[in-house]
Short mmCIF file of C-alpha atoms and ligand atoms in Angstrom, two decimals:
data_model
loop_
_atom_site.label_atom_id
_atom_site.label_comp_id
_atom_site.label_asym_id
_atom_site.label_seq_id
_atom_site.Cartn_x
_atom_site.Cartn_y
_atom_site.Cartn_z
CA MET F 1 -25.17 58.53 -20.47
CA SER F 2 -25.86 56.17 -17.54
CA THR F 3 -23.25 53.55 -16.57
CA PRO F 4 -24.19 50.04 -17.77
CA ALA F 5 -25.58 47.77 -15.06
CA PHE F 6 -23.09 45.04 -15.90
CA ASP F 7 -19.57 44.70 -17.19
CA LEU F 8 -20.77 41.85 -19.36
CA VAL F 9 -24.07 40.19 -20.15
CA ILE F 10 -24.30 36.76 -21.70
CA ARG F 11 -27.64 36.85 -23.51
CA ASN F 12 -29.98 33.91 -24.26
CA ALA F 13 -27.84 31.23 -22.57
CA LEU F 14 -29.11 27.77 -22.02
CA VAL F 15 -27.66 27.53 -18.51
CA ALA F 16 -26.77 24.10 -17.14
CA THR F 17 -25.99 23.49 -13.53
CA ALA F 18 -25.63 20.20 -11.67
CA SER F 19 -29.33 20.25 -10.96
CA ASP F 20 -31.13 22.37 -13.61
CA THR F 21 -31.14 23.49 -17.15
CA PHE F 22 -32.89 26.80 -17.92
CA GLY F 23 -32.80 29.77 -20.24
CA ALA F 24 -31.41 33.03 -18.81
CA ASP F 25 -29.22 36.05 -19.39
CA ILE F 26 -26.20 36.14 -17.12
CA GLY F 27 -25.13 39.48 -15.72
CA ILE F 28 -21.54 39.84 -14.64
CA ARG F 29 -19.86 42.58 -12.61
CA ALA F 30 -16.31 42.68 -11.16
CA GLY F 31 -15.69 39.04 -12.18
CA ARG F 32 -18.82 37.68 -10.44
CA ILE F 33 -22.30 36.62 -11.49
CA VAL F 34 -24.58 39.27 -10.08
CA GLN F 35 -27.87 38.47 -11.79
CA LEU F 36 -29.60 35.64 -13.69
CA GLY F 37 -32.89 36.29 -15.47
CA ALA F 38 -34.79 37.23 -18.55
CA ALA F 39 -34.11 40.50 -20.43
CA LEU F 40 -31.41 41.85 -18.19
CA ALA F 41 -30.41 45.44 -18.55
CA ALA F 42 -27.51 46.37 -20.91
CA GLY F 43 -23.95 45.47 -20.16
CA ALA F 44 -20.80 47.34 -21.18
CA ARG F 45 -20.18 44.28 -23.29
CA GLU F 46 -22.54 41.71 -24.52
CA ILE F 47 -22.15 38.14 -25.88
CA ASP F 48 -25.04 36.38 -27.60
CA ALA F 49 -25.16 32.76 -26.62
CA ALA F 50 -28.44 32.02 -28.39
CA GLY F 51 -28.86 28.29 -29.07
CA ARG F 52 -25.76 27.46 -26.92
CA VAL F 53 -25.28 25.60 -23.73
CA VAL F 54 -23.43 27.47 -20.98
CA THR F 55 -21.85 25.42 -18.17
CA PRO F 56 -19.67 26.41 -15.19
CA GLY F 57 -15.93 26.47 -16.04
CA GLY F 58 -14.36 23.15 -15.25
CA VAL F 59 -12.56 22.45 -12.06
CA ASP F 60 -9.73 20.04 -12.78
CA ALA F 61 -9.06 18.59 -9.34
CA HIS F 62 -6.23 16.27 -10.38
CA CYS F 63 -3.46 17.56 -12.50
CA HIS F 64 0.30 17.84 -12.28
CA LEU F 65 2.02 21.06 -13.28
CA ASP F 66 5.73 21.83 -12.84
CA GLN F 67 5.87 19.22 -10.15
CA PRO F 68 9.52 18.54 -9.11
CA MET F 69 10.72 15.21 -10.51
CA ALA F 70 13.78 13.04 -10.02
CA PRO F 71 16.19 13.84 -12.88
CA PRO F 72 16.23 13.45 -15.80
CA ALA F 73 12.41 13.61 -15.82
CA ARG F 74 10.84 17.02 -16.06
CA MET F 75 7.24 17.94 -16.56
CA ALA F 76 6.54 19.64 -19.91
CA ASP F 77 3.89 21.96 -18.54
CA ASP F 78 4.37 24.63 -15.93
CA PHE F 79 1.62 26.97 -14.58
CA ASP F 80 1.85 29.09 -17.68
CA SER F 81 1.40 26.48 -20.38
CA GLY F 82 -0.70 24.14 -18.17
CA THR F 83 -3.27 26.80 -17.32
CA ARG F 84 -3.24 28.11 -20.89
CA ALA F 85 -4.26 24.69 -22.10
CA ALA F 86 -6.80 24.30 -19.28
CA ALA F 87 -8.54 27.56 -20.30
CA CYS F 88 -8.66 26.63 -24.00
CA GLY F 89 -10.42 23.34 -23.03
CA GLY F 90 -12.97 25.02 -20.70
CA THR F 91 -11.24 24.56 -17.36
CA THR F 92 -11.07 27.64 -15.18
CA THR F 93 -9.78 26.21 -11.90
CA VAL F 94 -6.96 23.73 -11.49
CA ILE F 95 -5.75 21.88 -8.33
CA PRO F 96 -2.27 20.46 -8.88
CA PHE F 97 -0.10 19.01 -6.09
CA ALA F 98 2.48 20.48 -3.76
CA ALA F 99 4.51 17.31 -3.21
CA GLN F 100 6.57 16.69 -0.16
CA GLU F 101 9.83 14.91 -0.74
CA LYS F 102 10.91 12.48 1.95
CA GLY F 103 12.90 14.40 4.49
CA GLN F 104 11.39 17.74 3.40
CA SER F 105 8.95 19.72 5.49
CA LEU F 106 5.50 20.15 4.05
CA ARG F 107 5.85 23.90 4.51
CA ALA F 108 8.91 23.95 2.37
CA ALA F 109 7.08 21.98 -0.38
CA VAL F 110 4.19 24.46 -0.31
CA ALA F 111 6.47 27.54 -0.40
CA ASP F 112 8.39 26.10 -3.32
CA TYR F 113 5.18 25.35 -5.18
CA HIS F 114 3.89 28.85 -4.68
CA ARG F 115 7.11 30.20 -6.21
CA ARG F 116 6.43 27.98 -9.24
CA ALA F 117 2.82 29.31 -9.62
CA GLU F 118 3.11 32.91 -8.58
CA GLY F 119 2.40 35.30 -11.44
CA ARG F 120 2.25 32.57 -14.03
CA ALA F 121 -1.20 31.15 -13.98
CA HIS F 122 -3.97 32.23 -16.40
CA VAL F 123 -6.81 30.64 -14.34
CA ASP F 124 -7.33 30.31 -10.63
CA TYR F 125 -5.53 27.58 -8.74
CA ALA F 126 -5.48 25.81 -5.38
CA PHE F 127 -3.09 23.18 -4.13
CA HIS F 128 -3.52 19.64 -2.85
CA LEU F 129 -0.65 18.41 -0.68
CA ILE F 130 1.21 15.16 -1.23
CA VAL F 131 2.22 13.70 2.08
CA SER F 132 5.14 11.31 1.64
CA ASP F 133 6.84 11.65 5.02
CA PRO F 134 4.32 11.77 7.83
CA THR F 135 6.69 12.52 10.70
CA PRO F 136 5.26 13.60 14.07
CA GLN F 137 6.10 17.20 13.20
CA VAL F 138 4.10 16.86 9.95
CA LEU F 139 1.17 15.12 11.54
CA GLN F 140 0.93 17.16 14.66
CA GLN F 141 1.90 20.63 13.56
CA GLU F 142 2.39 21.20 9.81
CA LEU F 143 -0.63 19.45 8.49
CA PRO F 144 -3.15 20.87 10.95
CA ALA F 145 -1.79 24.37 10.39
CA LEU F 146 -1.83 24.01 6.60
CA ILE F 147 -5.42 22.70 6.67
CA ALA F 148 -6.37 25.83 8.66
CA GLU F 149 -4.69 28.01 6.07
CA GLY F 150 -6.64 26.54 3.10
CA TYR F 151 -4.72 23.38 2.01
CA THR F 152 -7.62 21.04 2.87
CA SER F 153 -6.85 17.98 0.83
CA PHE F 154 -3.86 15.74 0.59
CA LYS F 155 -2.93 12.79 -1.56
CA ILE F 156 -1.18 9.72 -0.27
CA TYR F 157 0.35 6.91 -2.30
CA MET F 158 0.32 3.18 -1.73
CA THR F 159 2.99 2.70 -4.45
CA TYR F 160 6.13 4.42 -5.80
CA ASP F 161 9.19 3.92 -3.61
CA ASP F 162 9.79 7.62 -3.04
CA LEU F 163 6.15 8.36 -2.10
CA LYS F 164 4.42 5.29 -0.66
CA LEU F 165 3.14 5.01 2.90
CA ASP F 166 2.62 1.83 4.82
CA ASP F 167 -0.66 0.97 6.48
CA GLY F 168 0.38 2.49 9.81
CA GLN F 169 1.30 5.73 8.20
CA MET F 170 -1.97 5.80 6.22
CA LEU F 171 -3.89 5.38 9.48
CA GLU F 172 -2.02 8.32 11.03
CA VAL F 173 -2.71 10.58 8.01
CA PHE F 174 -6.32 9.51 7.84
CA ASP F 175 -6.67 10.38 11.55
CA VAL F 176 -5.45 13.89 10.89
CA ALA F 177 -8.00 14.22 8.03
CA ARG F 178 -10.73 13.02 10.40
CA GLN F 179 -9.83 15.40 13.22
CA HIS F 180 -9.54 18.44 10.99
CA GLY F 181 -12.28 17.67 8.39
CA ALA F 182 -9.85 17.47 5.43
CA MET F 183 -10.14 15.24 2.43
CA ALA F 184 -7.63 12.36 2.05
CA MET F 185 -7.08 11.20 -1.54
CA VAL F 186 -5.57 7.76 -2.18
CA HIS F 187 -3.50 6.37 -5.06
CA ALA F 188 -4.49 2.74 -4.62
CA GLU F 189 -2.04 0.21 -6.06
CA ASN F 190 -0.14 -2.48 -4.17
CA ALA F 191 3.54 -1.57 -4.38
CA ASP F 192 4.91 -5.11 -3.48
CA CYS F 193 2.75 -6.88 -6.03
CA ILE F 194 3.90 -4.38 -8.75
CA GLU F 195 7.59 -4.94 -7.78
CA TRP F 196 7.23 -8.67 -7.82
CA LEU F 197 5.58 -8.74 -11.21
CA THR F 198 8.02 -6.20 -12.59
CA LYS F 199 10.99 -8.32 -11.62
CA LYS F 200 9.40 -11.44 -13.16
CA LEU F 201 8.66 -9.56 -16.42
CA GLU F 202 12.19 -8.16 -16.54
CA ALA F 203 13.73 -11.60 -15.94
CA ALA F 204 11.74 -12.85 -18.97
CA GLY F 205 12.97 -9.90 -21.09
CA ARG F 206 9.51 -8.39 -21.19
CA THR F 207 10.42 -4.76 -20.84
CA ALA F 208 8.52 -3.08 -23.69
CA PRO F 209 6.00 -0.35 -22.74
CA ARG F 210 3.02 -2.75 -23.06
CA PHE F 211 4.31 -4.81 -20.17
CA HIS F 212 3.63 -1.81 -17.88
CA ALA F 213 -0.01 -2.93 -17.93
CA HIS F 214 0.99 -6.54 -17.11
CA SER F 215 2.93 -5.27 -14.05
CA ARG F 216 -0.14 -3.53 -12.71
CA PRO F 217 -3.19 -5.73 -13.35
CA MET F 218 -6.55 -4.84 -11.87
CA LEU F 219 -5.92 -7.11 -8.88
CA VAL F 220 -3.20 -4.81 -7.55
CA GLU F 221 -5.64 -1.86 -7.74
CA ARG F 222 -8.40 -4.00 -6.24
CA GLU F 223 -6.34 -5.10 -3.26
CA ALA F 224 -5.09 -1.58 -2.44
CA THR F 225 -8.58 -0.11 -2.85
CA GLN F 226 -10.02 -2.59 -0.55
CA ARG F 227 -7.27 -1.98 2.03
CA ALA F 228 -7.62 1.75 1.79
CA ILE F 229 -11.36 1.44 2.36
CA ALA F 230 -10.77 -0.79 5.40
CA LEU F 231 -8.23 1.55 6.89
CA ALA F 232 -10.55 4.56 6.33
CA GLU F 233 -13.43 2.62 7.94
CA LEU F 234 -11.27 1.91 10.97
CA VAL F 235 -10.46 5.60 11.42
CA ASP F 236 -14.04 6.54 10.31
CA VAL F 237 -13.05 9.11 7.81
CA PRO F 238 -14.31 9.80 4.28
CA ILE F 239 -11.72 9.19 1.54
CA LEU F 240 -11.53 9.75 -2.19
CA ILE F 241 -9.88 7.11 -4.32
CA VAL F 242 -8.23 8.84 -7.26
CA HIS F 243 -7.87 7.69 -10.89
CA VAL F 244 -9.98 4.59 -10.51
CA SER F 245 -9.32 2.56 -13.62
CA GLY F 246 -10.98 -0.78 -13.49
CA ARG F 247 -14.01 -2.90 -12.71
CA GLU F 248 -12.39 -4.64 -9.77
CA ALA F 249 -11.72 -1.40 -7.91
CA VAL F 250 -15.19 -0.22 -8.85
CA GLU F 251 -16.61 -3.41 -7.24
CA GLN F 252 -14.80 -2.50 -3.97
CA ILE F 253 -16.12 0.97 -4.03
CA ARG F 254 -19.70 -0.26 -4.65
CA TRP F 255 -19.33 -2.66 -1.71
CA ALA F 256 -18.14 0.18 0.52
CA ARG F 257 -21.07 2.43 -0.50
CA SER F 258 -23.53 -0.36 0.04
CA HIS F 259 -22.20 -0.61 3.63
CA GLY F 260 -22.73 3.07 4.22
CA LEU F 261 -19.08 4.09 3.99
CA ASN F 262 -18.20 7.49 2.66
CA VAL F 263 -15.85 6.41 -0.12
CA PHE F 264 -15.68 8.88 -3.08
CA ALA F 265 -14.15 8.03 -6.37
CA GLU F 266 -12.52 9.86 -9.23
CA THR F 267 -11.97 8.63 -12.78
CA CYS F 268 -10.25 10.10 -15.78
CA PRO F 269 -10.56 10.18 -19.60
CA GLN F 270 -7.82 7.60 -20.13
CA TYR F 271 -10.04 4.89 -18.69
CA LEU F 272 -12.88 5.77 -21.09
CA PHE F 273 -10.98 6.38 -24.26
CA LEU F 274 -7.79 4.32 -24.04
CA SER F 275 -7.20 0.61 -23.49
CA ALA F 276 -4.10 -1.61 -22.84
CA GLU F 277 -3.75 -1.91 -26.59
CA ASP F 278 -2.68 1.71 -26.67
CA LEU F 279 0.43 0.69 -24.77
CA GLY F 280 1.28 -1.44 -27.83
CA ILE F 281 0.15 -4.74 -29.30
CA ASP F 282 3.77 -5.36 -30.32
CA ASN F 283 6.96 -4.22 -28.62
CA SER F 284 6.89 -0.79 -30.21
CA TYR F 285 8.15 2.06 -28.01
CA MET F 286 5.22 4.31 -29.18
CA GLY F 287 3.16 2.69 -26.36
CA ALA F 288 5.25 4.75 -23.88
CA ARG F 289 3.00 7.67 -24.71
CA CYS F 290 0.10 5.95 -22.85
CA VAL F 291 2.04 4.69 -19.90
CA CYS F 292 0.23 5.90 -16.81
CA SER F 293 -0.78 4.36 -13.49
CA PRO F 294 -3.09 2.62 -13.13
CA PRO F 295 -2.91 1.63 -16.74
CA PRO F 296 -5.83 1.66 -19.17
CA ARG F 297 -7.59 -1.74 -19.11
CA ASP F 298 -9.36 -3.85 -21.76
CA LYS F 299 -12.03 -2.34 -23.94
CA ARG F 300 -14.96 -3.91 -22.06
CA ASN F 301 -13.76 -2.16 -18.95
CA GLN F 302 -14.51 1.25 -20.50
CA GLU F 303 -18.27 0.35 -20.22
CA VAL F 304 -17.88 -0.19 -16.48
CA ILE F 305 -16.35 3.25 -16.10
CA TRP F 306 -19.13 4.84 -18.19
CA ARG F 307 -21.74 3.06 -16.08
CA GLY F 308 -20.07 4.46 -12.92
CA LEU F 309 -20.15 7.97 -14.34
CA ALA F 310 -23.82 7.68 -15.22
CA ASP F 311 -25.10 6.00 -12.04
CA GLY F 312 -23.33 8.13 -9.45
CA LEU F 313 -20.52 5.84 -8.42
CA PHE F 314 -17.94 8.45 -9.54
CA THR F 315 -17.90 11.71 -7.79
CA VAL F 316 -15.40 13.60 -9.85
CA PHE F 317 -13.92 13.38 -13.37
CA SER F 318 -10.38 14.79 -13.56
CA SER F 319 -7.65 14.79 -16.13
CA ASP F 320 -4.68 13.42 -14.12
CA HIS F 321 -2.70 15.54 -16.56
CA ALA F 322 0.94 14.45 -16.01
CA PRO F 323 2.74 15.95 -18.96
CA PHE F 324 5.87 14.40 -20.35
CA ASN F 325 7.12 14.82 -23.90
CA PHE F 326 7.43 11.58 -25.83
CA ASP F 327 10.47 12.41 -27.84
CA SER F 328 12.58 13.92 -25.07
CA PRO F 329 15.28 12.91 -22.61
CA GLU F 330 13.27 14.67 -19.93
CA GLY F 331 10.17 12.73 -20.90
CA LYS F 332 9.31 9.29 -22.13
CA LYS F 333 12.84 8.60 -23.39
CA PRO F 334 14.92 9.21 -20.22
CA GLY F 335 18.37 10.41 -21.21
CA GLY F 336 17.39 9.94 -24.84
CA GLU F 337 17.00 6.23 -24.58
CA GLU F 338 14.12 3.83 -25.21
CA VAL F 339 14.10 2.31 -21.65
CA ALA F 340 12.43 -0.62 -19.91
CA PHE F 341 8.85 0.13 -18.85
CA ARG F 342 9.84 0.51 -15.19
CA HIS F 343 11.83 3.66 -16.08
CA ILE F 344 9.26 5.37 -18.28
CA PRO F 345 7.84 8.46 -16.51
CA ASN F 346 4.25 7.72 -15.60
CA GLY F 347 1.49 9.91 -16.90
CA ILE F 348 -0.25 11.34 -19.94
CA PRO F 349 -1.48 14.78 -20.93
CA GLY F 350 -5.18 15.68 -20.88
CA ILE F 351 -5.92 18.98 -19.25
CA GLU F 352 -7.31 20.59 -22.37
CA THR F 353 -9.23 17.58 -23.67
CA ARG F 354 -10.97 16.50 -20.43
CA MET F 355 -14.05 18.66 -20.78
CA PRO F 356 -14.59 18.37 -24.60
CA LEU F 357 -14.14 14.58 -24.51
CA LEU F 358 -16.74 14.10 -21.80
CA TYR F 359 -19.14 16.65 -23.34
CA SER F 360 -18.80 15.12 -26.72
CA GLU F 361 -18.84 11.44 -25.96
CA GLY F 362 -20.76 11.54 -22.72
CA VAL F 363 -23.46 14.24 -23.15
CA LEU F 364 -23.81 14.27 -26.94
CA GLY F 365 -23.26 10.55 -27.04
CA GLY F 366 -26.25 10.06 -24.78
CA ARG F 367 -24.31 8.38 -21.95
CA ILE F 368 -24.71 10.96 -19.26
CA THR F 369 -27.02 13.92 -18.79
CA LEU F 370 -25.81 17.49 -19.16
CA ASN F 371 -26.39 18.05 -15.49
CA ARG F 372 -24.32 15.10 -14.50
CA PHE F 373 -21.57 16.43 -16.79
CA VAL F 374 -21.57 19.72 -14.77
CA GLU F 375 -21.63 17.77 -11.49
CA LEU F 376 -18.62 15.62 -12.44
CA THR F 377 -16.46 18.23 -14.09
CA ALA F 378 -17.17 21.30 -11.92
CA THR F 379 -19.63 21.16 -9.07
CA ASN F 380 -18.50 18.04 -7.22
CA PRO F 381 -14.78 18.77 -7.50
CA ALA F 382 -15.52 22.25 -6.11
CA LYS F 383 -17.45 20.73 -3.26
CA ALA F 384 -14.93 17.95 -2.55
CA TYR F 385 -12.16 20.49 -2.16
CA GLY F 386 -13.95 23.33 -0.44
CA LEU F 387 -14.30 25.74 -3.41
CA HIS F 388 -18.07 25.69 -3.77
CA PRO F 389 -20.17 27.74 -4.28
CA ARG F 390 -17.61 30.27 -5.44
CA LYS F 391 -16.49 27.75 -8.05
CA GLY F 392 -18.25 25.00 -9.85
CA THR F 393 -21.70 26.52 -10.36
CA ILE F 394 -23.69 29.23 -12.16
CA ALA F 395 -25.36 31.24 -9.39
CA VAL F 396 -25.56 34.78 -8.14
CA GLY F 397 -22.39 35.43 -6.13
CA ALA F 398 -20.28 32.74 -7.96
CA ASP F 399 -17.22 33.67 -9.91
CA ALA F 400 -18.07 34.23 -13.61
CA ASP F 401 -16.11 31.22 -14.74
CA LEU F 402 -18.16 29.99 -17.71
CA VAL F 403 -17.97 27.88 -20.82
CA ILE F 404 -20.09 28.56 -23.84
CA TRP F 405 -20.23 25.44 -25.88
CA ASP F 406 -19.93 25.04 -29.64
CA GLU F 407 -21.49 21.83 -30.77
CA ARG F 408 -19.64 21.12 -34.05
CA GLU F 409 -17.58 18.27 -35.55
CA LEU F 410 -13.87 18.43 -35.27
CA THR F 411 -10.91 16.10 -35.45
CA LEU F 412 -8.63 16.32 -32.51
CA ARG F 413 -5.00 17.20 -33.47
CA ASN F 414 -2.17 17.87 -31.08
CA THR F 415 -1.20 20.82 -33.28
CA GLN F 416 -4.35 22.61 -32.16
CA LEU F 417 -3.80 22.09 -28.43
CA HIS F 418 -2.07 24.60 -26.13
CA HIS F 419 -0.08 22.41 -23.77
CA ASN F 420 3.68 21.99 -24.16
CA VAL F 421 3.53 18.31 -24.83
CA ASP F 422 4.50 16.81 -28.21
CA TYR F 423 1.53 14.45 -28.43
CA THR F 424 -2.00 13.84 -27.40
CA PRO F 425 -3.10 10.24 -26.76
CA TYR F 426 -6.40 11.14 -28.43
CA GLU F 427 -4.87 12.22 -31.80
CA GLY F 428 -7.39 11.89 -34.63
CA MET F 429 -10.46 11.35 -32.47
CA GLN F 430 -13.67 12.72 -33.87
CA LEU F 431 -15.39 15.08 -31.42
CA ASN F 432 -18.67 16.91 -31.56
CA ALA F 433 -18.02 19.83 -29.23
CA TRP F 434 -15.37 22.33 -28.07
CA PRO F 435 -15.64 25.49 -26.02
CA ALA F 436 -16.61 28.43 -28.17
CA ILE F 437 -15.70 30.87 -25.36
CA THR F 438 -14.18 30.34 -21.90
CA LEU F 439 -14.58 33.08 -19.35
CA ALA F 440 -12.37 33.23 -16.22
CA ARG F 441 -13.80 35.61 -13.67
CA GLY F 442 -15.63 37.46 -16.40
CA GLU F 443 -12.64 37.75 -18.76
CA VAL F 444 -12.59 36.00 -22.14
CA VAL F 445 -9.55 33.75 -22.03
CA TRP F 446 -10.43 31.62 -25.06
CA ASP F 447 -12.67 32.78 -27.93
CA GLY F 448 -12.86 29.57 -29.96
CA ARG F 449 -9.84 30.50 -32.05
CA ASP F 450 -7.37 32.44 -29.90
CA PHE F 451 -6.10 32.28 -26.42
CA HIS F 452 -6.01 35.60 -24.55
CA PRO F 453 -3.05 35.41 -22.19
CA ARG F 454 -2.74 37.33 -19.03
CA GLN F 455 -0.14 35.62 -16.81
CA GLY F 456 -0.94 36.33 -13.26
CA ARG F 457 -4.65 36.57 -13.91
CA GLY F 458 -5.00 33.26 -12.08
CA ARG F 459 -5.07 33.69 -8.27
CA PHE F 460 -4.36 31.23 -5.56
CA LEU F 461 -7.47 30.01 -3.84
CA ALA F 462 -7.38 29.02 -0.22
CA CYS F 463 -9.80 26.05 0.12
CA GLY F 464 -12.47 25.58 2.73
CA LEU F 465 -13.36 22.20 4.08
CA PRO F 466 -15.03 19.68 1.78
CA SER F 467 -18.80 20.14 1.52
CA LEU F 468 -19.80 16.89 -0.14
CA LEU F 469 -21.15 15.59 3.10
CA PRO F 470 -22.65 16.84 6.29
CA ARG F 471 -19.82 16.57 8.79
CA ARG F 472 -19.66 13.49 10.97
CA SER F 473 -22.53 11.87 9.32
CA ARG F 474 -21.88 8.22 9.97
CA ASN F 475 -21.71 5.88 12.95
CA ASP F 476 -20.04 8.35 15.27
CA LYS F 477 -20.76 6.15 18.25
CA GLU F 478 -19.58 2.97 16.50
CA SER F 479 -16.28 4.38 15.32
CA HIS F 480 -13.30 2.29 16.08
CA ALA F 481 -11.39 5.61 16.48
CA ASN F 482 -13.54 6.55 19.53
CA LEU F 483 -11.67 4.35 21.90
CA ALA F 484 -12.80 6.41 24.91
CA ASP F 485 -16.49 5.57 24.36
O1 URP Z 501 0.59 7.84 -14.06
C1 URP Z 501 0.16 8.75 -13.44
N1 URP Z 501 -1.11 8.79 -13.12
N2 URP Z 501 1.00 9.70 -13.13
C2 URP Z 501 0.70 10.86 -12.38
C3 URP Z 501 0.95 10.64 -10.96
C4 URP Z 501 -0.16 10.00 -10.25
O2 URP Z 501 0.01 8.98 -9.60
O3 URP Z 501 -1.24 10.53 -10.32
ZN1 ZN Z 502 -1.72 8.78 -8.50
ZN1 ZN Z 503 -1.93 12.15 -10.75
#
């Protein structure tokens, strides 16, 4: 008997990429897509996808897994449980953060993070860096060397005492990104405004979780977004503003785009499906479950975010999965106590629900096209962080990371999820789709009912340079950074 032409053939798929939707069989060999077409030859294994949409596996370009925290906080998901949940929700590549502590070398942060990931992940992973201490050694040696080795994106913070950079430091980091073609990601909130408001709220005894939102109004995000844009313009470097939550930041990004600046933007499910009310309408501590930064805004703001997803303002849609148990001394109740909002660990879980929520409410709800869904959840994040075309698309030569969708009604329950967190903020939501099958490099990792574990299946991916833009596309001669001209 002759050897089958393929290890696996997905028959009769309705293939969706960022640009096209077409019917095809997908032939897979050695974990890669090797042929797309009608009536492919037999595979050693076959899956009939008749009547089903098949998209690229998701690339979750903003999630936090096993990130070291100041005690007593501890993340509930590590690379095992976090990538398990990712796979069951249709995500086949994750990019969490190797975070530099102040005083630590970036190299040491990366080495520590590799130890946490090694042999534990079920899907492929890359690392962003978090630069919190941009010393001359970091700027001149470590960062350029790490970029060359495949760590081509780094996040900087404008808030949080242990992470924030001042404007001068931001300029220095942006300049390294510019010189080496890396992607700078910015958490844009004004730290001093937050501190001032927090102290006022505390003095008035307003410390319940819902006051977290009062301490971080849209203005503080707007101001920081505007400043980050100006600093990036000065250096003449593209930037990506992460977890954009509100209409005022959106207005700043629209302004930047209309002036020809390369400002990219990310948003997350919490700004579509949660509102400030989820932090509590009374002083209940239950609202701690939805404490994240920036906080969810008013309900009308959700429409602004939907519009930005539909019209191209947003480049990527990520989970910002930051997993803390609610009922835990390591999570939302530090040391077992119900604490003032300032001490509640920031972040909510969402790595498994990101793709089904957007498919269900966005695509099936008629708010975005299927192709835009693919662009936001897979193709653009792969391009932004130098993983495309190996990741984020369905094409010959790409990894066979695929989701076969099941369009059916379901009620979301935390008991059905695969993360290690004791709640989902989306408990009880009615959805109309969930992955029927997730394939990671040609292996079934989720079959609609069961997860198929193989710790260590996930491999580290060294990233190339971002490919969202042609390099040096704008105003080279006019750049303020070109002082010699
Ligand atoms: O509240 C959030 N988003 N926590 C995660 C850390 C971050 O800033 O993304
Ligand atoms: Zn952030
Ligand atoms: Zn985050």
